[in-house]
Coordinates of C-alpha atoms in Angstrom, one line a residue:
X1 CA -30.5 7.2 -68.6
X2 CA -28.4 8.6 -65.8
X3 CA -26.5 5.4 -65.6
X4 CA -25.5 5.6 -69.3
X5 CA -24.6 9.3 -68.9
X6 CA -22.4 8.5 -65.9
X7 CA -20.7 5.7 -67.7
X8 CA -20.0 7.8 -70.7
X9 CA -19.1 11.0 -68.9
X10 CA -17.4 10.2 -65.6
X11 CA -16.1 6.6 -65.8
X12 CA -13.4 7.6 -68.2
X13 CA -12.1 10.6 -66.4
X14 CA -9.4 8.7 -64.4
X15 CA -7.9 5.2 -64.8
X16 CA -8.8 4.0 -61.3
X17 CA -12.5 4.2 -62.2
X18 CA -12.9 1.6 -64.9
X19 CA -10.0 -0.6 -63.8
X20 CA -10.9 -0.8 -60.2
X21 CA -14.5 -1.6 -61.1
X22 CA -13.3 -4.2 -63.6
X23 CA -10.8 -5.7 -61.2
X24 CA -13.5 -6.2 -58.6
X25 CA -16.0 -7.7 -61.1
X26 CA -13.3 -9.9 -62.5
X27 CA -12.2 -11.1 -59.1
X28 CA -15.7 -12.3 -58.4
X29 CA -16.4 -13.9 -61.8
X30 CA -13.1 -15.5 -62.3
X31 CA -13.1 -17.3 -58.9
X32 CA -16.7 -18.3 -59.4
X33 CA -15.7 -19.9 -62.8
X34 CA -12.7 -21.5 -61.2
X35 CA -14.7 -23.1 -58.5
X36 CA -17.3 -24.4 -61.0
X37 CA -14.4 -25.9 -63.1
X38 CA -12.7 -27.3 -60.0
X39 CA -16.0 -29.0 -58.9
X40 CA -16.6 -30.3 -62.5
X41 CA -19.7 -28.1 -63.2
X42 CA -17.8 -26.5 -66.1
X43 CA -15.2 -27.8 -68.5
X44 CA -11.8 -26.1 -68.3
X45 CA -10.6 -24.4 -71.5
X46 CA -8.8 -26.7 -73.9
X47 CA -6.0 -24.3 -74.7
X48 CA -4.2 -24.9 -71.3
X49 CA -4.5 -26.7 -68.0
X50 CA -6.9 -25.8 -65.2
X51 CA -4.2 -24.3 -63.0
X52 CA -2.7 -22.2 -65.8
X53 CA -6.1 -20.8 -66.7
X54 CA -6.8 -19.9 -63.1
X55 CA -3.4 -18.4 -62.4
X56 CA -3.3 -16.5 -65.7
X57 CA -6.6 -14.8 -65.1
X58 CA -5.8 -13.8 -61.5
X59 CA -2.5 -12.3 -62.5
X60 CA -3.1 -10.7 -65.9
X61 CA -6.8 -10.2 -65.4
X62 CA -7.5 -9.2 -61.8
X63 CA -4.1 -8.0 -60.5
X64 CA -3.0 -6.2 -63.7
X65 CA -6.3 -4.3 -63.9
X66 CA -5.7 -3.0 -60.3
X67 CA -2.1 -2.2 -61.1
X68 CA -3.0 -0.2 -64.2
X69 CA -5.8 1.7 -62.3
X70 CA -3.4 2.6 -59.5
X71 CA -0.3 3.4 -61.6
X72 CA -2.0 5.8 -64.0
X73 CA -3.8 7.5 -61.1
X74 CA -0.7 7.9 -59.0
X75 CA 1.6 8.8 -61.9
X76 CA -0.6 11.8 -62.7
X77 CA 0.1 13.0 -59.2
X78 CA 3.8 12.2 -59.4
X79 CA 4.2 14.1 -62.7
X80 CA 1.5 16.7 -62.4
X81 CA 0.3 15.9 -65.9
X82 CA -2.6 14.0 -67.4
X83 CA -1.2 10.7 -68.7
X84 CA -4.4 9.0 -69.8
X85 CA -8.0 10.0 -70.2
X86 CA -11.2 9.3 -72.2
X87 CA -10.1 7.9 -75.6
X88 CA -6.7 6.6 -74.6
X89 CA -8.1 5.1 -71.4
X90 CA -10.9 3.5 -73.4
X91 CA -8.4 1.9 -75.8
X92 CA -6.2 0.6 -72.9
X93 CA -9.2 -0.8 -71.1
X94 CA -10.6 -2.4 -74.3
X95 CA -7.3 -4.2 -74.9
X96 CA -7.4 -5.5 -71.3
X97 CA -11.1 -6.5 -71.7
X98 CA -10.6 -8.3 -75.1
X99 CA -7.7 -10.2 -73.5
X100 CA -10.2 -11.9 -71.1
X101 CA -11.5 -13.9 -74.1
X102 CA -8.2 -15.8 -74.6
X103 CA -9.9 -19.0 -73.6
X104 CA -12.5 -19.1 -76.4
X105 CA -12.1 -22.5 -78.1
X106 CA -11.6 -20.9 -81.6
X107 CA -7.9 -20.5 -82.3
X108 CA -8.1 -17.4 -84.4
X109 CA -10.3 -15.6 -81.8
X110 CA -8.1 -16.8 -78.8
X111 CA -5.0 -15.7 -80.7
X112 CA -6.4 -12.2 -81.3
X113 CA -7.4 -12.1 -77.6
X114 CA -3.9 -13.0 -76.5
X115 CA -2.5 -10.4 -78.8
X116 CA -4.8 -7.8 -77.4
X117 CA -3.8 -8.8 -73.9
X118 CA -0.1 -8.3 -74.8
X119 CA -0.8 -5.0 -76.6
X120 CA -2.4 -3.8 -73.4
X121 CA 1.0 -4.0 -71.7
X122 CA 2.8 -2.3 -74.6
X123 CA 0.3 0.5 -74.8
X124 CA 0.4 1.0 -71.1
X125 CA 4.1 1.4 -71.2
X126 CA 3.9 3.7 -74.2
X127 CA 1.7 6.0 -72.2
X128 CA 3.5 5.7 -68.8
X129 CA 7.2 5.4 -69.6
X130 CA 7.9 8.8 -71.3
X131 CA 6.7 10.8 -68.3
X132 CA 8.3 8.6 -65.7
X133 CA 11.6 8.4 -67.5
X134 CA 12.1 12.2 -67.8
X135 CA 14.4 14.3 -65.7
X136 CA 13.1 14.8 -62.2
X137 CA 11.4 11.4 -62.1
X138 CA 14.5 9.3 -61.4
X139 CA 12.8 7.7 -58.3
X140 CA 9.9 6.5 -60.5
X141 CA 12.0 4.8 -63.2
X142 CA 12.0 1.6 -61.1
X143 CA 8.2 1.5 -61.7
X144 CA 8.7 1.5 -65.5
X145 CA 11.4 -1.2 -65.2
X146 CA 9.1 -3.4 -63.1
X147 CA 6.2 -3.0 -65.5
X148 CA 8.5 -3.7 -68.5
X149 CA 9.7 -7.0 -66.8
X150 CA 6.0 -7.8 -66.1
X151 CA 5.2 -7.4 -69.8
X152 CA 8.1 -9.6 -70.8
X153 CA 7.0 -12.3 -68.4
X154 CA 3.5 -12.0 -69.7
X155 CA 4.8 -12.4 -73.3
X156 CA 6.7 -15.5 -72.3
X157 CA 3.7 -16.9 -70.6
X158 CA 1.6 -16.5 -73.7
X159 CA 4.3 -18.0 -75.9
X160 CA 4.5 -21.1 -73.7
X161 CA 0.7 -21.4 -73.7
X162 CA 0.7 -21.3 -77.5
X163 CA 3.6 -23.8 -77.5
X164 CA 6.0 -21.5 -79.3
X165 CA 8.3 -22.3 -76.4
X166 CA 8.0 -25.3 -74.2
X167 CA 4.6 -25.4 -72.6
X168 CA 6.1 -26.9 -69.5
X169 CA 7.3 -23.3 -68.7
X170 CA 3.8 -21.8 -68.5
X171 CA 3.5 -21.9 -64.7
X172 CA 7.1 -20.9 -64.3
X173 CA 6.5 -17.6 -66.1
X174 CA 3.2 -17.1 -64.4
X175 CA 5.0 -17.5 -61.0
X176 CA 7.6 -15.0 -62.1
X177 CA 4.7 -12.6 -62.9
X178 CA 3.2 -13.2 -59.5
X179 CA 6.5 -12.2 -57.9
X180 CA 6.7 -9.0 -60.1
X181 CA 3.2 -8.1 -58.8
X182 CA 4.6 -8.6 -55.4
X183 CA 7.4 -6.2 -56.2
X184 CA 4.8 -3.6 -57.1
X185 CA 3.3 -4.1 -53.7
X186 CA 6.7 -3.7 -52.0
X187 CA 7.5 -0.5 -53.9
X188 CA 4.1 1.1 -53.5
X189 CA 3.7 0.1 -49.9
X190 CA 7.1 1.6 -49.0
X191 CA 5.9 5.0 -50.4
X192 CA 2.5 5.2 -49.0
X193 CA 2.1 3.2 -45.8
X194 CA 4.4 5.2 -43.5
X195 CA 2.8 8.4 -44.8
X196 CA -0.8 7.1 -44.4
X197 CA 0.1 6.0 -40.9
X198 CA 1.5 9.4 -39.9
X199 CA -1.6 11.2 -41.2
X200 CA -4.2 8.8 -39.8
X201 CA -2.6 7.9 -36.4
X202 CA -1.5 10.8 -34.2
X203 CA 0.5 8.6 -31.8
X204 CA 2.4 6.8 -34.6
X205 CA 5.9 7.7 -35.8
X206 CA 6.7 5.1 -38.5
X207 CA 10.3 5.0 -39.6
X208 CA 12.0 4.5 -42.9
X209 CA 15.6 3.5 -42.7
X210 CA 17.2 4.1 -46.1
X211 CA 19.5 1.1 -46.0
X212 CA 16.5 -1.2 -45.4
X213 CA 14.5 0.5 -48.0
X214 CA 17.3 0.1 -50.6
X215 CA 17.9 -3.5 -49.7
X216 CA 14.1 -4.2 -49.8
X217 CA 13.4 -2.5 -53.1
X218 CA 16.4 -3.6 -55.1
X219 CA 16.6 -7.0 -53.3
X220 CA 13.2 -7.6 -54.8
X221 CA 14.8 -7.7 -58.3
X222 CA 17.5 -10.1 -57.1
X223 CA 14.7 -12.3 -55.8
X224 CA 13.0 -12.1 -59.2
X225 CA 16.2 -12.9 -61.0
X226 CA 16.9 -15.9 -58.8
X227 CA 13.4 -17.3 -59.2
X228 CA 13.1 -16.7 -63.0
X229 CA 16.6 -17.6 -64.3
X230 CA 18.3 -20.0 -61.9
X231 CA 15.9 -22.9 -61.2
X232 CA 17.9 -25.3 -63.4
X233 CA 21.2 -24.9 -61.5
X234 CA 22.4 -27.5 -59.0
X235 CA 21.4 -26.9 -55.4
X236 CA 19.0 -24.1 -56.5
X237 CA 16.4 -25.1 -53.9
X238 CA 18.8 -24.6 -51.0
X239 CA 20.1 -21.3 -52.3
X240 CA 16.6 -20.0 -53.2
X241 CA 15.1 -21.1 -50.0
X242 CA 17.8 -19.5 -47.9
X243 CA 17.6 -16.2 -49.9
X244 CA 13.8 -16.2 -49.5
X245 CA 14.1 -16.6 -45.7
X246 CA 16.6 -13.7 -45.5
X247 CA 14.4 -11.6 -47.8
X248 CA 11.4 -12.3 -45.6
X249 CA 13.3 -11.2 -42.5
X250 CA 14.2 -7.9 -44.2
X251 CA 10.5 -7.4 -45.1
X252 CA 9.5 -8.1 -41.5
X253 CA 12.0 -5.5 -40.2
X254 CA 10.5 -2.9 -42.6
X255 CA 6.9 -3.8 -41.5
X256 CA 7.8 -3.6 -37.8
X257 CA 9.3 -0.1 -38.3
X258 CA 6.0 1.1 -39.6
X259 CA 4.3 0.4 -36.2
X260 CA 1.3 -1.5 -37.7
X261 CA -0.2 -2.3 -34.3
X262 CA -1.1 1.4 -33.9
X263 CA -3.5 1.3 -36.9
X264 CA -5.9 -1.3 -35.4
X265 CA -8.6 1.3 -34.9
X266 CA -8.3 2.5 -38.5
X267 CA -9.5 -0.4 -40.6
X268 CA -9.0 1.2 -44.0
X269 CA -5.3 1.5 -43.1
X270 CA -4.8 -1.7 -41.1
X271 CA -6.0 -3.9 -44.0
X272 CA -3.0 -2.6 -46.0
X273 CA -0.5 -3.3 -43.2
X274 CA -2.2 -6.7 -42.5
X275 CA -1.7 -7.5 -46.2
X276 CA 1.9 -6.6 -45.9
X277 CA 2.3 -9.0 -43.0
X278 CA 0.9 -11.7 -45.4
X279 CA 3.7 -10.7 -47.8
X280 CA 6.3 -11.3 -45.0
X281 CA 4.7 -14.7 -44.1
X282 CA 4.3 -15.7 -47.8
X283 CA 7.9 -15.2 -48.7
X284 CA 8.9 -16.9 -45.4
X285 CA 6.8 -20.0 -46.2
X286 CA 7.9 -19.9 -49.8
X287 CA 11.4 -20.2 -48.6
X288 CA 10.4 -23.2 -46.4
X289 CA 8.7 -24.7 -49.5
X290 CA 12.0 -24.5 -51.4
X291 CA 13.6 -26.4 -48.5
X292 CA 10.8 -29.0 -48.5
X293 CA 9.2 -28.0 -45.2
X294 CA 5.9 -26.5 -46.5
X295 CA 3.5 -27.0 -49.4
X296 CA 4.3 -24.8 -52.3
X297 CA 0.6 -24.2 -53.2
X298 CA -0.1 -23.0 -49.7
X299 CA 2.9 -20.6 -49.8
X300 CA 1.7 -19.2 -53.1
X301 CA -1.8 -18.6 -51.8
X302 CA -0.5 -16.7 -48.8
X303 CA 1.2 -14.4 -51.3
X304 CA -1.6 -14.2 -53.9
X305 CA -4.8 -14.2 -51.7
X306 CA -3.3 -12.6 -48.6
X307 CA -0.6 -10.1 -49.8
X308 CA -1.7 -9.3 -53.3
X309 CA -5.5 -9.8 -53.0
X310 CA -5.7 -8.1 -49.6
X311 CA -3.5 -5.1 -50.7
X312 CA -5.5 -4.6 -53.8
X313 CA -8.7 -4.8 -51.9
X314 CA -7.5 -2.2 -49.4
X315 CA -6.2 0.1 -52.1
X316 CA -9.4 0.0 -54.1
X317 CA -11.4 1.0 -51.0
X318 CA -9.0 3.8 -50.1
X319 CA -8.0 5.3 -53.4
X320 CA -11.6 5.3 -54.7
X321 CA -12.7 7.4 -51.8
X322 CA -9.8 9.8 -51.7
X323 CA -9.8 10.5 -55.5
X324 CA -13.6 11.2 -55.6
X325 CA -13.5 13.8 -52.8
X326 CA -15.0 11.5 -50.1
X327 CA -14.0 11.0 -46.5
X328 CA -11.4 8.2 -46.2
X329 CA -13.1 5.9 -43.8
X330 CA -14.3 2.3 -44.2
X331 CA -18.0 1.6 -43.8
X332 CA -19.2 -1.3 -41.7
X333 CA -19.9 -3.3 -44.8
X334 CA -16.3 -2.7 -46.1
X335 CA -14.8 -3.7 -42.8
X336 CA -16.8 -6.9 -43.0
X337 CA -15.3 -7.3 -46.5
X338 CA -11.8 -7.0 -44.9
X339 CA -12.7 -9.8 -42.6
X340 CA -14.0 -11.9 -45.5
X341 CA -10.8 -11.5 -47.6
X342 CA -8.7 -12.3 -44.5
X343 CA -10.8 -15.4 -43.8
X344 CA -10.3 -16.4 -47.5
X345 CA -6.6 -16.7 -47.1
X346 CA -6.7 -18.4 -43.7
X347 CA -9.2 -21.0 -44.9
X348 CA -7.3 -21.6 -48.2
X349 CA -4.0 -22.2 -46.4
X350 CA -5.1 -23.9 -43.2
X351 CA -7.8 -26.3 -44.4
X352 CA -5.6 -28.2 -46.9
X353 CA -2.8 -28.5 -44.3
X354 CA -5.3 -30.5 -42.1
X355 CA -6.6 -32.7 -45.0
X356 CA -9.7 -30.7 -45.9
X357 CA -8.6 -29.4 -49.3
X358 CA -12.0 -29.6 -51.1
X359 CA -14.0 -28.0 -48.3
X360 CA -11.3 -25.4 -47.9
X361 CA -11.3 -24.4 -51.6
X362 CA -15.1 -23.9 -51.5
X363 CA -15.2 -21.9 -48.3
X364 CA -12.3 -19.8 -49.2
X365 CA -13.8 -19.0 -52.6
X366 CA -17.1 -18.1 -50.9
X367 CA -15.4 -15.6 -48.6
X368 CA -13.5 -14.1 -51.6
X369 CA -16.6 -13.8 -53.7
X370 CA -18.5 -12.2 -50.8
X371 CA -15.8 -9.7 -50.2
X372 CA -16.0 -8.5 -53.8
X373 CA -19.8 -8.5 -53.9
X374 CA -19.6 -6.0 -51.0
X375 CA -17.0 -3.8 -52.8
X376 CA -19.0 -3.8 -56.0
X377 CA -22.2 -2.9 -54.2
X378 CA -20.6 -0.2 -52.1
X379 CA -18.3 1.4 -54.8
X380 CA -20.3 1.1 -58.0
X381 CA -21.8 4.6 -57.7
X382 CA -18.6 6.0 -56.3
X383 CA -16.7 4.9 -59.4
X384 CA -19.1 6.0 -62.1
X385 CA -20.4 9.3 -60.6
X386 CA -18.5 12.6 -60.5
X387 CA -16.3 13.7 -57.6
X388 CA -18.6 14.5 -54.7
X389 CA -17.0 17.9 -54.2
X390 CA -17.9 18.9 -57.8
X391 CA -21.6 18.2 -57.0
X392 CA -21.5 20.7 -54.1
X393 CA -20.4 23.6 -56.4

């Protein structure tokens, strides 16, 4: 009875609650299903290829749920207004949830699910954009632009899956969407990590050089444009690879200025800075992949598992505590979860490089699943119960 009361009363008071919980459950279930498909225990959905199914769900299921949970929570602080709550939050979440049934082998049902998934983006923008586009929110308009581009890439992905445009473009648009998620990480990290470090580590003095910040943030959109529009031009691989290497060096300089080594005794912070280091390495090795010196799949998994997965994991553990009135400190179990998700990217990238792909996939998935079992177990009550400071009154 208390569980139902909490779900009805407290779960829908803020976007991070249902979306962080759903992102964590989805991360566990989707990778479990992927491994069962990969090892032939389940059949892949007939609507698309195995890789497209896996990639689509990790981007538009897992990552998007975390993005929506964070953006609507943060935007309420930025604008000092309530952007979403209860009924509107339930509608947005329902659209996202129905989208997870895209793969049902009944065309009319899968089409409705795809439409719901796309409407989730539209409704999210409808709620978010007006407040972030108004006067005084100029610095937040880039967030709206990024999410709008993400929605467009999502729509193009769906059209290619449904063969309304060439189906050969499906992975291209999914990859573009992955890079747009990476842009969210770049934008949000630049706003919060120096501040978090200053607050948490007395000896730290992280720096933000405006020229580097400008080049980093807006260079991200040049990177997206190059990767999404120009692949068919001659000598694209050389140009794109060179640009990625330069962009990686810029990100490395930014990360170094934040003095990440000083956060090693604060796990709930170092996991975020460690994830940003995966971003630096991921873009670097992606550049090498363009130039033919590194496997493309390994480079993408440094980005997706290490940078995006690790950053989302760290943000869920931190934001959920701070916005429910709890002390911002990682428990021993959560620290173990940090090690698990770090091990997931190391194994996923290194094992295939040495010829142990199948073993690597299984072990990496096990670490990933274990990390999210921990977060669900530790944060379930935190996300469905009222703020702890309200219980003390």
